[in-house]
Tab-separated table of C-alpha atoms and ligand atoms in Angstrom:
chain	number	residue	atom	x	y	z
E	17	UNK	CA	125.971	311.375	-58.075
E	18	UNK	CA	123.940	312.243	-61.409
E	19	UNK	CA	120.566	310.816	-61.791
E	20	UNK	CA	119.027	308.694	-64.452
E	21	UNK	CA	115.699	309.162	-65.882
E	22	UNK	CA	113.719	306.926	-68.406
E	23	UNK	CA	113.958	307.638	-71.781
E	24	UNK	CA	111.700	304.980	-73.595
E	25	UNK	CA	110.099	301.243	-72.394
E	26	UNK	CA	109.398	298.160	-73.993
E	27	UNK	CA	107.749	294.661	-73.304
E	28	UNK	CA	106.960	291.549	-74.740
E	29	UNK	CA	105.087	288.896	-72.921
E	30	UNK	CA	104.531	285.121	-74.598
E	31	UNK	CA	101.634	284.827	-76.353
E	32	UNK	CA	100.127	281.625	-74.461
E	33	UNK	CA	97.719	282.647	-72.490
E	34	UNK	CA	96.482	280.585	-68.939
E	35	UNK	CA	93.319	280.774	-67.262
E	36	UNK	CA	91.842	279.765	-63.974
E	37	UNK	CA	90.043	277.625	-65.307
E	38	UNK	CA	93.199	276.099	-67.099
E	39	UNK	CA	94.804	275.725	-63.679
E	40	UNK	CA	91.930	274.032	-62.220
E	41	UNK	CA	92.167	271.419	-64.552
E	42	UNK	CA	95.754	270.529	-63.349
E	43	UNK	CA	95.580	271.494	-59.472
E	44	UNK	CA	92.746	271.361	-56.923
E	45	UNK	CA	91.560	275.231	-57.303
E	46	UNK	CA	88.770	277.403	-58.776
E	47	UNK	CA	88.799	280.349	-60.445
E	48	UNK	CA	87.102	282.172	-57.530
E	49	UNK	CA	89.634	281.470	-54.877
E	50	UNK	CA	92.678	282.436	-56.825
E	51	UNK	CA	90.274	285.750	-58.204
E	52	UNK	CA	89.626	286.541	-54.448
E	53	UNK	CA	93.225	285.840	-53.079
E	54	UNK	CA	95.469	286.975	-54.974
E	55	UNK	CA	93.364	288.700	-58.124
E	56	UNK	CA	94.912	287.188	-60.722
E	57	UNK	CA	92.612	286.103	-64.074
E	58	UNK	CA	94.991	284.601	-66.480
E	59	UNK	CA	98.664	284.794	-66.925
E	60	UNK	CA	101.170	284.284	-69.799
E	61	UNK	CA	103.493	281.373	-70.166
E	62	UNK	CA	106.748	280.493	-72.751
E	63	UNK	CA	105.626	277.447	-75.315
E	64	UNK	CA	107.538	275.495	-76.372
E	65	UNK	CA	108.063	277.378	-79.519
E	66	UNK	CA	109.792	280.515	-77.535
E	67	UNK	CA	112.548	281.345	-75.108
E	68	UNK	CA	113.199	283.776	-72.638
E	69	UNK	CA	115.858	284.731	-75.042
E	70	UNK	CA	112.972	285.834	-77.754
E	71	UNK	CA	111.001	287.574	-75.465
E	72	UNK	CA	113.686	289.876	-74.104
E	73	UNK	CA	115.642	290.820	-77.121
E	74	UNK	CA	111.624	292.114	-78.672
E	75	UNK	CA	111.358	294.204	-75.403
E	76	UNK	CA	114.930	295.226	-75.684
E	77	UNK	CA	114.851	296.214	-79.172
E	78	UNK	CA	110.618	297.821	-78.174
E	79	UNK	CA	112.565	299.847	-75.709
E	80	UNK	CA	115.685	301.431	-77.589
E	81	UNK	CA	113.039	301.732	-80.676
E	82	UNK	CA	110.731	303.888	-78.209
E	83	UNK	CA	113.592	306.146	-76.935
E	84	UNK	CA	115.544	307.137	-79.850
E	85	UNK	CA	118.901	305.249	-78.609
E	86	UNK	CA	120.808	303.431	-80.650
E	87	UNK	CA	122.405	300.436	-79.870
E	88	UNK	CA	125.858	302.104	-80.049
E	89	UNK	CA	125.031	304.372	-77.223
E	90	UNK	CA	124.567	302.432	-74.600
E	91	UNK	CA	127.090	302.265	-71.938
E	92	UNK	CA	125.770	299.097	-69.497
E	93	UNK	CA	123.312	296.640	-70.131
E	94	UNK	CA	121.794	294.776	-67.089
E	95	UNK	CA	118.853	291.882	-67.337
E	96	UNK	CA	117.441	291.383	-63.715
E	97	UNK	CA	116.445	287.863	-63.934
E	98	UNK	CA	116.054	284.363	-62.239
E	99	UNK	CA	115.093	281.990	-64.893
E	100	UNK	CA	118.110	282.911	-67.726
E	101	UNK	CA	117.973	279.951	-70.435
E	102	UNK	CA	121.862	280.027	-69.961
E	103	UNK	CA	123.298	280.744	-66.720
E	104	UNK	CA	126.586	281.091	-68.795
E	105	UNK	CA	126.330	283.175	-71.024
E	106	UNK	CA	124.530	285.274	-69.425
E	107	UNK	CA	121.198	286.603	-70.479
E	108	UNK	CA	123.139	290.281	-70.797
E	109	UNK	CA	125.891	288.835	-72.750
E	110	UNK	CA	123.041	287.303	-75.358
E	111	UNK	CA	121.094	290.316	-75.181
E	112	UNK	CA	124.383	292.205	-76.536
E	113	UNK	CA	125.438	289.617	-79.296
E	114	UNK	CA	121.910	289.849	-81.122
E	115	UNK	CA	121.563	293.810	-81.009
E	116	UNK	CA	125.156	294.747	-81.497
E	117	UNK	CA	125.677	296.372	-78.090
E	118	UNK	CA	129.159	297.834	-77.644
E	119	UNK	CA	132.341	295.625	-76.665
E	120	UNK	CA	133.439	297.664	-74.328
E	121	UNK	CA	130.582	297.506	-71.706
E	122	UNK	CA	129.633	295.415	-68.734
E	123	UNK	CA	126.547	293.235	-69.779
E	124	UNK	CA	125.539	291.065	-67.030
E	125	UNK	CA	122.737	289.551	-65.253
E	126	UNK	CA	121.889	290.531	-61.967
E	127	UNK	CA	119.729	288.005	-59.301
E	128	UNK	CA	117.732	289.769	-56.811
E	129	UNK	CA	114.036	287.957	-57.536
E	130	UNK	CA	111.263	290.382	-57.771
E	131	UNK	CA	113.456	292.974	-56.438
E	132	UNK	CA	115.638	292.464	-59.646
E	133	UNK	CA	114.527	295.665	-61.172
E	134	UNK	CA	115.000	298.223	-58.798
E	135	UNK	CA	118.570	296.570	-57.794
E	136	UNK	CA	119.230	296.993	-61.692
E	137	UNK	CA	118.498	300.337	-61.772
E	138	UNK	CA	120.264	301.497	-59.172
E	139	UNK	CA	123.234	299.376	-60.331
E	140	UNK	CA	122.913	301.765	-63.774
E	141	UNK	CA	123.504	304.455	-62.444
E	142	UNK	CA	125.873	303.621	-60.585
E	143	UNK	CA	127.982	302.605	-63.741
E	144	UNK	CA	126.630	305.339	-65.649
E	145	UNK	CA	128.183	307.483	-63.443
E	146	UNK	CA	131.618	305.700	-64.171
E	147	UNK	CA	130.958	305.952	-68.134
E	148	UNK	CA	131.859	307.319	-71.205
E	149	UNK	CA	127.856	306.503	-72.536
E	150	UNK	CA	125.350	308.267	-70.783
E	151	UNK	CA	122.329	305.423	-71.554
E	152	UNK	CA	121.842	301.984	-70.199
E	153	UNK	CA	119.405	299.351	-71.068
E	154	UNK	CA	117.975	297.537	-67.792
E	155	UNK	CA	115.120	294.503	-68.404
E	156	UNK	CA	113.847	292.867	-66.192
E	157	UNK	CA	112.558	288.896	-67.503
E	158	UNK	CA	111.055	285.437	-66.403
E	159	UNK	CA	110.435	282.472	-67.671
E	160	UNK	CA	108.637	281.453	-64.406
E	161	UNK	CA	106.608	278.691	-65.691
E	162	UNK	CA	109.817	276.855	-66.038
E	163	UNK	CA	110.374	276.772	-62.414
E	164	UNK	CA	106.574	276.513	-60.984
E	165	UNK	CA	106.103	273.253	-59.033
E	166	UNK	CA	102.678	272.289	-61.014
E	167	UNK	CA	101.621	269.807	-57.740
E	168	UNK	CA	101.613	272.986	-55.512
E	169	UNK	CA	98.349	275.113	-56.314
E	170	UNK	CA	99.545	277.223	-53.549
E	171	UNK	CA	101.848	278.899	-55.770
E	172	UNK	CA	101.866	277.445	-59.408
E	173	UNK	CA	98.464	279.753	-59.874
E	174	UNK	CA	100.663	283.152	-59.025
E	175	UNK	CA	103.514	283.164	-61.629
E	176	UNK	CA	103.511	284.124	-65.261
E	177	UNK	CA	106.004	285.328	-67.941
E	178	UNK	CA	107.332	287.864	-69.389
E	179	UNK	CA	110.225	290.762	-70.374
E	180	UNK	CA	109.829	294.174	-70.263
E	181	UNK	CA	112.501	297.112	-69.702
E	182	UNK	CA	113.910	300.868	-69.935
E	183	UNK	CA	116.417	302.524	-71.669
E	184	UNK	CA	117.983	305.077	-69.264
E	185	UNK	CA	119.678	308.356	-69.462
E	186	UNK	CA	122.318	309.935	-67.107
E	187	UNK	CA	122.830	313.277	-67.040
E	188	UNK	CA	124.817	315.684	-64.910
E	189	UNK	CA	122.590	317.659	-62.532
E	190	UNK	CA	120.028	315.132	-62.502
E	191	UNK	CA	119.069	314.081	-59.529
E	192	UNK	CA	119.465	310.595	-58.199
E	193	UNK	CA	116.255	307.874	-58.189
E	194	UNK	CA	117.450	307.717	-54.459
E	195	UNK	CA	117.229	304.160	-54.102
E	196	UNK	CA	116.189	302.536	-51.034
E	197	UNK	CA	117.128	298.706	-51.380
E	198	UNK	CA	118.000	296.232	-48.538
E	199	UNK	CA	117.901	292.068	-47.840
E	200	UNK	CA	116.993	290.275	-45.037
E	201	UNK	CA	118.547	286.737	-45.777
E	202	UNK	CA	116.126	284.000	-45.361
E	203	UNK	CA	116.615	280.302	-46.528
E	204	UNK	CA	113.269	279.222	-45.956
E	205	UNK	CA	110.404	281.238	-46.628
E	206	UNK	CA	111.097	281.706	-50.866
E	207	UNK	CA	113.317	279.767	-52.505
E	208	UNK	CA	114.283	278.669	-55.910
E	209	UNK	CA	117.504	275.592	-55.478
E	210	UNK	CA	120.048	275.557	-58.113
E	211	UNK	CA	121.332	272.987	-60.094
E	212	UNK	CA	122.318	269.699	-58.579
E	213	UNK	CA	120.396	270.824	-54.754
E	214	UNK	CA	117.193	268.858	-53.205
E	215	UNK	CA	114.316	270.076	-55.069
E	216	UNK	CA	116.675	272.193	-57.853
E	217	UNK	CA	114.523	274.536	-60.634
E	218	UNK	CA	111.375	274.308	-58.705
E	219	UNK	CA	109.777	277.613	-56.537
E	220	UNK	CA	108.458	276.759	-52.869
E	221	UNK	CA	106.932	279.713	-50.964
E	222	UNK	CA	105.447	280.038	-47.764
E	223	UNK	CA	103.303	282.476	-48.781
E	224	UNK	CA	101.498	283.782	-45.531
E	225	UNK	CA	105.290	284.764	-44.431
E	226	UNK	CA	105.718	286.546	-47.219
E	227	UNK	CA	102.503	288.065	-47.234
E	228	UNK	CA	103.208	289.541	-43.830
E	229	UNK	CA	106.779	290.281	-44.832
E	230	UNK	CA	105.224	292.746	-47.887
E	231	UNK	CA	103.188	294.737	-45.947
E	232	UNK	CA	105.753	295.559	-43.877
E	233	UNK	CA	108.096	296.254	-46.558
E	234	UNK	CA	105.941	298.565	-48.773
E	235	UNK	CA	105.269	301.159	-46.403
E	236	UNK	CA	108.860	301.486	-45.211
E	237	UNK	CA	109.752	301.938	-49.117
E	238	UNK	CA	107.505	304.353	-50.027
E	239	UNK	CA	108.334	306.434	-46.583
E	240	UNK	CA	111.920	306.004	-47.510
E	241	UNK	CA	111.723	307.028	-50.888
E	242	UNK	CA	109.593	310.222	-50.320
E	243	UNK	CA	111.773	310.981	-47.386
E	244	UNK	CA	114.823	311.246	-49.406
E	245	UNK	CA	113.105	312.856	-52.718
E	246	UNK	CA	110.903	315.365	-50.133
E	247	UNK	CA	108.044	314.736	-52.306
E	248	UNK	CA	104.752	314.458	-50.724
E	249	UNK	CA	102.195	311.480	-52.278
E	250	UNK	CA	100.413	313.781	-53.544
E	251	UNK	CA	103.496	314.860	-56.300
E	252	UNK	CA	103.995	311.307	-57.097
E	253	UNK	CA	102.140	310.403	-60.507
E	254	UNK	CA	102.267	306.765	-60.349
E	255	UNK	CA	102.787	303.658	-57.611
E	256	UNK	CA	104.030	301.390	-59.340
E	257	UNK	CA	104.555	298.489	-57.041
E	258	UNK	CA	105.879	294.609	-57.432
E	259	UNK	CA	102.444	292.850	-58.613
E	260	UNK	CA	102.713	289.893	-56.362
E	261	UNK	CA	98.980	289.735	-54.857
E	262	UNK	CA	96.209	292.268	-55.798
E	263	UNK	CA	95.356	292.569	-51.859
E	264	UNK	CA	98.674	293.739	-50.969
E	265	UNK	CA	98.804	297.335	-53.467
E	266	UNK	CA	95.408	297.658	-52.207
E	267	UNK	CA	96.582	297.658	-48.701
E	268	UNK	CA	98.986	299.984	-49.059
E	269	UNK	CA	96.884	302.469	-51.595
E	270	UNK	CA	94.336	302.384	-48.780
E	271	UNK	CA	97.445	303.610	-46.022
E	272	UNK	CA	98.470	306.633	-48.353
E	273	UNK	CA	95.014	307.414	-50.034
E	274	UNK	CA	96.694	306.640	-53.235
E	275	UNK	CA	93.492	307.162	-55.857
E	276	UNK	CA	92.786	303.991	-57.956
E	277	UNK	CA	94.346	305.927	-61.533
E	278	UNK	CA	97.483	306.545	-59.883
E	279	UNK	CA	98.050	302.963	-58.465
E	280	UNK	CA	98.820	300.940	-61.451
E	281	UNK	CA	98.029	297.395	-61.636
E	282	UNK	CA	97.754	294.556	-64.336
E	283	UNK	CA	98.705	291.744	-62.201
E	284	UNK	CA	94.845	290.465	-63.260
E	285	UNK	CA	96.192	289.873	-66.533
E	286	UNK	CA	99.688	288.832	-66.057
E	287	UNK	CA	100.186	287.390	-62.678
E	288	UNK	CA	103.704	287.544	-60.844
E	289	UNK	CA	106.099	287.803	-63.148
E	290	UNK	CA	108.688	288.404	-60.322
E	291	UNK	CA	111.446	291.012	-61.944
E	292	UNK	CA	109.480	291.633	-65.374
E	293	UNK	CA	106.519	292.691	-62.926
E	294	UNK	CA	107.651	296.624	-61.994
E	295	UNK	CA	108.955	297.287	-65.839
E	296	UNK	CA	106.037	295.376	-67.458
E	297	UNK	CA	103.525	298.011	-65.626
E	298	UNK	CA	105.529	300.976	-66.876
E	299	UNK	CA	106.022	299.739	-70.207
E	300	UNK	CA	102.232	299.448	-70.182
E	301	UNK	CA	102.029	303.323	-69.060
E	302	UNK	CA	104.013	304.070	-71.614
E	303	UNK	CA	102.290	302.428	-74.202
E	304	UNK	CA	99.247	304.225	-72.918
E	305	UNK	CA	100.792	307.328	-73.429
E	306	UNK	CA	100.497	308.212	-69.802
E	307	UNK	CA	104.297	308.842	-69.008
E	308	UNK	CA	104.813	312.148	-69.970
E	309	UNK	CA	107.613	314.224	-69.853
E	310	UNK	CA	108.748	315.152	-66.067
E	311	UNK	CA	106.318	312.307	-64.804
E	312	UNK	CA	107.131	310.973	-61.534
E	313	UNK	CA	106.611	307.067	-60.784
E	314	UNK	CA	107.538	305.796	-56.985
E	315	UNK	CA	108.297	302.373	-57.334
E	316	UNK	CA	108.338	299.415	-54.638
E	317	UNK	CA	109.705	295.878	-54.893
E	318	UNK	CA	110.005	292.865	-52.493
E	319	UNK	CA	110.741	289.437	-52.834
E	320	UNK	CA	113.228	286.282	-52.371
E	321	UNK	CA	116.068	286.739	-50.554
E	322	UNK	CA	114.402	287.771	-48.596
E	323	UNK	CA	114.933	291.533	-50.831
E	324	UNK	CA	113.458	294.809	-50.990
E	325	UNK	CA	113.736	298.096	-53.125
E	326	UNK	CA	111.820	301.357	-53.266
E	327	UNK	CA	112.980	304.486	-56.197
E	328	UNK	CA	111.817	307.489	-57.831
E	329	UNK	CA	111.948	307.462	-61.231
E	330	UNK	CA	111.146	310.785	-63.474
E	331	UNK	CA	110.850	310.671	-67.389
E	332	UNK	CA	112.989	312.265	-69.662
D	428	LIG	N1	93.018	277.013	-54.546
D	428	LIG	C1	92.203	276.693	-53.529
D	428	LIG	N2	92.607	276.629	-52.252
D	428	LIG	C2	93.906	276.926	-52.012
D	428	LIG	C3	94.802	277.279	-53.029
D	428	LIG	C4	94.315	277.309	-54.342
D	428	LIG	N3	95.089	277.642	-55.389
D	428	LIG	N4	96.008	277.515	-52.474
D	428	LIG	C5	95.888	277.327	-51.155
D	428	LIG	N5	94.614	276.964	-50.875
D	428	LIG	C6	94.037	276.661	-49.573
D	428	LIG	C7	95.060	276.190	-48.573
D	428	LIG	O1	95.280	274.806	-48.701
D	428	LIG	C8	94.371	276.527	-47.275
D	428	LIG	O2	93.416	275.539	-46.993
D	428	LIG	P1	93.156	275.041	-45.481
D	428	LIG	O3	92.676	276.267	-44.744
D	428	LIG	O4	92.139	273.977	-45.645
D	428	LIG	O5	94.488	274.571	-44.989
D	428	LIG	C9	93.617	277.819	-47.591
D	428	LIG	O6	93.495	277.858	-49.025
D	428	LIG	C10	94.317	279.077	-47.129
D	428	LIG	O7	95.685	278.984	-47.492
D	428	LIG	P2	96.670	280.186	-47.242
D	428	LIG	O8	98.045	279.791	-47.651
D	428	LIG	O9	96.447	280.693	-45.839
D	428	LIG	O10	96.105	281.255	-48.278
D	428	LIG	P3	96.407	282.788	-48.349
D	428	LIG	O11	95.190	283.565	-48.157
D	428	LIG	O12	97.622	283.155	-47.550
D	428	LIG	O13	96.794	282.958	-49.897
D	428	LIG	C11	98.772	283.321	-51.219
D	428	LIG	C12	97.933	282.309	-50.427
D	428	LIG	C13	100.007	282.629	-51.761
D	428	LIG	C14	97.922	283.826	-52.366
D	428	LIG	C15	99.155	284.493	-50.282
D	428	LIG	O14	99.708	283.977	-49.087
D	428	LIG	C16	100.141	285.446	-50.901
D	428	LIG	O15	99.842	286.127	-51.854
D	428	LIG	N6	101.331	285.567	-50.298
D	428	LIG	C17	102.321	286.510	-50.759
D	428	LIG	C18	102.923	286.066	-52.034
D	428	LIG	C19	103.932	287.088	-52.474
D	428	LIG	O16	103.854	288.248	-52.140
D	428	LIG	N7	104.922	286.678	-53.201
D	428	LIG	C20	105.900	287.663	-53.594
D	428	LIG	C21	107.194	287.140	-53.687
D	428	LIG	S1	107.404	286.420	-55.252
């Protein structure tokens, strides 16, 4: 199969921005608990003057802006999502109306929680195999704060918002982001009911279960995904991993020596943001300059479902 490789990012995150201290005037918390679990310091919610909708067509437009593409081009578009404002149409099928995507592609949403990403991007090139358009736009968006159960302070002080994505290439020769994804499916642990179940549109998480469930998944991913590349940590140029709780990437930098500039985080500023998470720290890196040509990132994922996904993306 023929690779993909990023061509250009793009993010947009709401403009509302959430404290600690905002939390603790809703919830029983402090901002030095929340700082010391999870090391989070504000995150960005949708007001009631946006949508999810606004926020991923400016990162979708950001991203084929950044790389060049245009619109006509692209041969799949996929937004990884849990929170669409529509579940029908689809966030995809929006996302193609408003920038004049092609007919004649698949545009669809895809549901794998904070995992969403990674599924998406193996998905693309999957189809971009299978196409007569070598690019592919794949976002990943939230509009968590829709869905946070504000009496729990056990989790309504972890999620934010936000869109961010990539604009990928195919090309023969290329090789493959030799994705390592997999689900172990769990009812209880994370879970987000649908419409018309007991406690529909509202997150519960029992979070030490997923906290143990993480470390066990990041270290398989990353020795998975260096397995299959061959590449040792020392190649990689960026972790970029899901930014669920600060204490978790620093486990796992700590088990493979990763040096602080090469394990990206900005979960301080944005909180979970579930499958905008892994694209909104890239997008970042690009904005920064930092992804050069030929750069390597090694990405990890892992969330409801219960899901995981490591890959290893290069840029064009
Ligand atoms: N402020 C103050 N105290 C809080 C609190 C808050 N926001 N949330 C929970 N607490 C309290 C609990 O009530 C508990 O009190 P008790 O000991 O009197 O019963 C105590 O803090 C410890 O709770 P616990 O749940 O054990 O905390 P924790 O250290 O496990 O941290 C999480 C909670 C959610 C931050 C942590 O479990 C986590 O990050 N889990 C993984 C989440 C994740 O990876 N999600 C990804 C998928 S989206």
């Amino acid at each position: 199969m023929n690779g993909i490789r990023i061509k250009g990012m793009g993010m947009c995150v709401p403009s509302h921005i959430v404290t600690n201290d905002d939390l603790a005037q809703i919830v029983d918390t402090n901002d030095e608990w929340i700082t010391t679990r999870t090391g989070i310091k504000t995150r960005h919610h949708i007001g009631a003057d946006e949508t999810l909708h606004d926020i991923t067509v400016k990162a979708a437009k950001d991203a084929l802006k950044n790389s060049g593409v245009t619109a006509d081009q692209i041969g799949a578009c996929i937004v990884a999502t849990m929170t669409p404002d529509t579940i029908m149409p689809s966030a995809a099928c929006r996302l193609q109306e408003e920038l004049g995507l092609p007919n004649d592609i698949p545009c669809f949403d895809l549901s794998a929680a904070c995992t969403g990403f990674l599924f998406a991007l193996h998905t693309m090139e999957c189809l971009l195999n299978a196409s007569p358009r070598k690019y592919g736009l794949v976002i990943g968006a939230e509009h968590l704060s829709r869905v946070t159960n504000w009496s729990d302070r056990s989790t309504c002080i972890l999620f934010g918002d936000g869109a961010a994505g990539a604009v990928v290439e195919c090309r023969e020769g290329w090789r493959s982001i030799c994705a390592d994804l997999g689900c172990y499916g769990d009812n209880q642990v994370l879970k987000l009911p649908g419409i018309g179940m007991k406690e529909a549109g509202q997150i519960s998480m029992d979070g030490q279960q997923v906290f143990k469930f993480a470390v066990q998944v990041v270290p398989h991913c990353i020795d998975q995904v260096l397995s299959r590349t061959g590449y040792t940590v020392d190649e990689i140029d960026f972790f970029v991993f899901h930014q669920a709780n600060a204490r978790i990437i620093d486990l796992a930098a700590k088990k493979y020596n990763i040096p602080p500039e090469k394990c990206c985080k900005n979960i301080a500023e944005y909180g979970n943001t579930s499958a905008a998470s892994i694209p909104l720290v890239l997008a970042q890196l690009y904005e920064e300059g930092k992804l050069k040509s030929k750069c390597r990132a090694l990405l990890v994922g892992f969330g409801g479902g219960l899901t995981w996904g490591g890959a290893l993306v290069e840029f064009v």
